[in-house]
């Protein structure tokens, strides 16, 4: 089974109906099952916001205990809660009490600075005692940020500390890394983040690998273009100023194809959505470029 979470939103901003927050939470029927993720550190506000997420029709509500961003951490939210087990416990209690029908999950890092996984184990046990349904663990600490590699052995220690499902996360970029995460950590599910940027085919690749099936064919150029054009259409429909984001997003889809450097340059100079569409339409990997092709 597959499901996705939206990017985190501030519980407090959601309760104030901040227009930008509400716009981040738009979804399409085909996105389901889809969860919303809340960040914050006030148990009462987190409880109210979780009830609101449920009322908005989301299928899950997730609590962020992993965000490393200074603006979030300095206010006591995200990964700072790994150091504040009492506050975390209050949040779990209020949220589980406020939500009636949908699962409550928690996304965390291994710890704030201790890479052993002890902080995550403690928080995971508290979450389980409070009635949280599942947890996801990114195998790095807040201090590590995105450096080094995710520690799947430490995720195993968290997995062994609880009986609720544990979803492993960190550095999954293909079938082999997903299989290694599952084997080393014993996790019940695999979460993919950066590996899916410009590569939504990663999900079918991972599913095949975990089922022991041969890898599906890499997407053809026509398939890539079709998905990029759909991405452009949705981004344009749901974002007020999509040009800036699209400059980055479109190039992700063609990473590693020969000739992409020149294409990237043209996309960055494009001044309209129409121009971007036509650049995508006419893009041809150039046979004599030195960049190797990979799936
Ligand atoms: C640009 C960016 C934004 C992210 N936003 C969120 C977020 O809103 N909520 C969250 O729980 N994790 C967020 N993450 C962390 C990812 O969910 C994930 O834990 C991390 O990138 C490690 O997984 P990966 O190696 O598969 O990318 C973000 C990561 C990146 C790079």
PDB file of N, CA and C in Angstrom, residues 2 11 25 51 54 58 64 68 73-74 82 91 95 130 132 135-136 149 169 184 212 239 248 250 264 281 293:
ATOM      1  N   UNK A   2       0.473   2.237  -0.823  1.00  0.00           N
ATOM      2  CA  UNK A   2       1.224   3.501  -0.869  1.00  0.00           C
ATOM      3  C   UNK A   2       0.396   4.626  -0.265  1.00  0.00           C
ATOM      4  N   UNK A  11       0.698  24.280  12.970  1.00  0.00           N
ATOM      5  CA  UNK A  11      -0.621  24.054  13.591  1.00  0.00           C
ATOM      6  C   UNK A  11      -1.267  25.392  13.928  1.00  0.00           C
ATOM      7  N   UNK A  25      -2.344  23.052   1.508  1.00  0.00           N
ATOM      8  CA  UNK A  25      -3.057  21.821   1.873  1.00  0.00           C
ATOM      9  C   UNK A  25      -4.068  21.366   0.830  1.00  0.00           C
ATOM     10  N   UNK A  51      -7.650  17.918  14.913  1.00  0.00           N
ATOM     11  CA  UNK A  51      -9.093  17.719  14.694  1.00  0.00           C
ATOM     12  C   UNK A  51      -9.507  18.411  13.392  1.00  0.00           C
ATOM     13  N   UNK A  54      -8.514  16.365  10.399  1.00  0.00           N
ATOM     14  CA  UNK A  54      -9.482  15.270  10.204  1.00  0.00           C
ATOM     15  C   UNK A  54     -10.750  15.795   9.535  1.00  0.00           C
ATOM     16  N   UNK A  58      -8.589  14.664   5.461  1.00  0.00           N
ATOM     17  CA  UNK A  58      -7.323  13.922   5.288  1.00  0.00           C
ATOM     18  C   UNK A  58      -7.463  12.514   5.862  1.00  0.00           C
ATOM     19  N   UNK A  64       5.200  16.420  13.348  1.00  0.00           N
ATOM     20  CA  UNK A  64       6.602  16.581  12.970  1.00  0.00           C
ATOM     21  C   UNK A  64       7.504  16.725  14.200  1.00  0.00           C
ATOM     22  N   UNK A  68      14.687  20.179  11.166  1.00  0.00           N
ATOM     23  CA  UNK A  68      15.911  20.729  11.743  1.00  0.00           C
ATOM     24  C   UNK A  68      16.050  22.244  11.592  1.00  0.00           C
ATOM     25  N   UNK A  73      13.012  25.018  15.265  1.00  0.00           N
ATOM     26  CA  UNK A  73      13.642  24.471  16.470  1.00  0.00           C
ATOM     27  C   UNK A  73      13.697  25.516  17.588  1.00  0.00           C
ATOM     28  N   UNK A  74      13.990  26.777  17.224  1.00  0.00           N
ATOM     29  CA  UNK A  74      14.131  27.810  18.261  1.00  0.00           C
ATOM     30  C   UNK A  74      12.806  28.094  18.967  1.00  0.00           C
ATOM     31  N   UNK A  82      12.356  16.239  20.448  1.00  0.00           N
ATOM     32  CA  UNK A  82      13.059  15.008  20.830  1.00  0.00           C
ATOM     33  C   UNK A  82      13.758  15.197  22.178  1.00  0.00           C
ATOM     34  N   UNK A  91       1.555  16.549  23.756  1.00  0.00           N
ATOM     35  CA  UNK A  91       1.071  16.725  22.379  1.00  0.00           C
ATOM     36  C   UNK A  91       0.403  15.432  21.903  1.00  0.00           C
ATOM     37  N   UNK A  95      -3.538  15.185  20.877  1.00  0.00           N
ATOM     38  CA  UNK A  95      -3.868  14.892  19.476  1.00  0.00           C
ATOM     39  C   UNK A  95      -4.677  13.590  19.392  1.00  0.00           C
ATOM     40  N   UNK A 130       0.760   6.587  24.314  1.00  0.00           N
ATOM     41  CA  UNK A 130      -0.307   7.593  24.165  1.00  0.00           C
ATOM     42  C   UNK A 130      -1.319   7.193  23.086  1.00  0.00           C
ATOM     43  N   UNK A 132      -0.520   6.589  19.690  1.00  0.00           N
ATOM     44  CA  UNK A 132      -0.113   6.901  18.307  1.00  0.00           C
ATOM     45  C   UNK A 132      -0.062   5.587  17.513  1.00  0.00           C
ATOM     46  N   UNK A 135       5.015   5.168  13.627  1.00  0.00           N
ATOM     47  CA  UNK A 135       6.031   6.222  13.596  1.00  0.00           C
ATOM     48  C   UNK A 135       6.936   6.034  12.372  1.00  0.00           C
ATOM     49  N   UNK A 136       7.481   7.145  11.947  1.00  0.00           N
ATOM     50  CA  UNK A 136       8.471   7.100  10.858  1.00  0.00           C
ATOM     51  C   UNK A 136       9.765   7.670  11.416  1.00  0.00           C
ATOM     52  N   UNK A 149      25.429   9.441   6.098  1.00  0.00           N
ATOM     53  CA  UNK A 149      24.341   8.595   5.580  1.00  0.00           C
ATOM     54  C   UNK A 149      23.416   8.174   6.710  1.00  0.00           C
ATOM     55  N   UNK A 169      13.268   5.609   7.060  1.00  0.00           N
ATOM     56  CA  UNK A 169      13.454   6.718   6.115  1.00  0.00           C
ATOM     57  C   UNK A 169      14.917   7.164   6.108  1.00  0.00           C
ATOM     58  N   UNK A 184      18.050  -4.325   7.009  1.00  0.00           N
ATOM     59  CA  UNK A 184      18.880  -3.944   8.164  1.00  0.00           C
ATOM     60  C   UNK A 184      18.016  -3.477   9.336  1.00  0.00           C
ATOM     61  N   UNK A 212      10.733  -8.898  -4.686  1.00  0.00           N
ATOM     62  CA  UNK A 212      11.683  -9.829  -5.303  1.00  0.00           C
ATOM     63  C   UNK A 212      11.472  -9.984  -6.802  1.00  0.00           C
ATOM     64  N   UNK A 239      -0.655  26.916  -7.986  1.00  0.00           N
ATOM     65  CA  UNK A 239       0.300  27.841  -7.377  1.00  0.00           C
ATOM     66  C   UNK A 239       0.154  29.204  -8.021  1.00  0.00           C
ATOM     67  N   UNK A 248      13.151  24.731 -11.167  1.00  0.00           N
ATOM     68  CA  UNK A 248      13.898  23.645 -10.518  1.00  0.00           C
ATOM     69  C   UNK A 248      13.285  22.290 -10.851  1.00  0.00           C
ATOM     70  N   UNK A 250      11.305  21.065 -13.246  1.00  0.00           N
ATOM     71  CA  UNK A 250      11.362  20.484 -14.597  1.00  0.00           C
ATOM     72  C   UNK A 250      12.706  19.796 -14.832  1.00  0.00           C
ATOM     73  N   UNK A 264      18.782  22.852 -19.083  1.00  0.00           N
ATOM     74  CA  UNK A 264      18.601  23.520 -17.782  1.00  0.00           C
ATOM     75  C   UNK A 264      18.785  25.036 -17.948  1.00  0.00           C
ATOM     76  N   UNK A 281       8.708  19.877 -24.578  1.00  0.00           N
ATOM     77  CA  UNK A 281       8.208  19.161 -25.760  1.00  0.00           C
ATOM     78  C   UNK A 281       9.333  18.860 -26.747  1.00  0.00           C
ATOM     79  N   UNK A 293      23.881   8.245 -19.546  1.00  0.00           N
ATOM     80  CA  UNK A 293      22.432   8.098 -19.342  1.00  0.00           C
ATOM     81  C   UNK A 293      22.213   7.112 -18.212  1.00  0.00           C
TER      82      UNK A 293
END
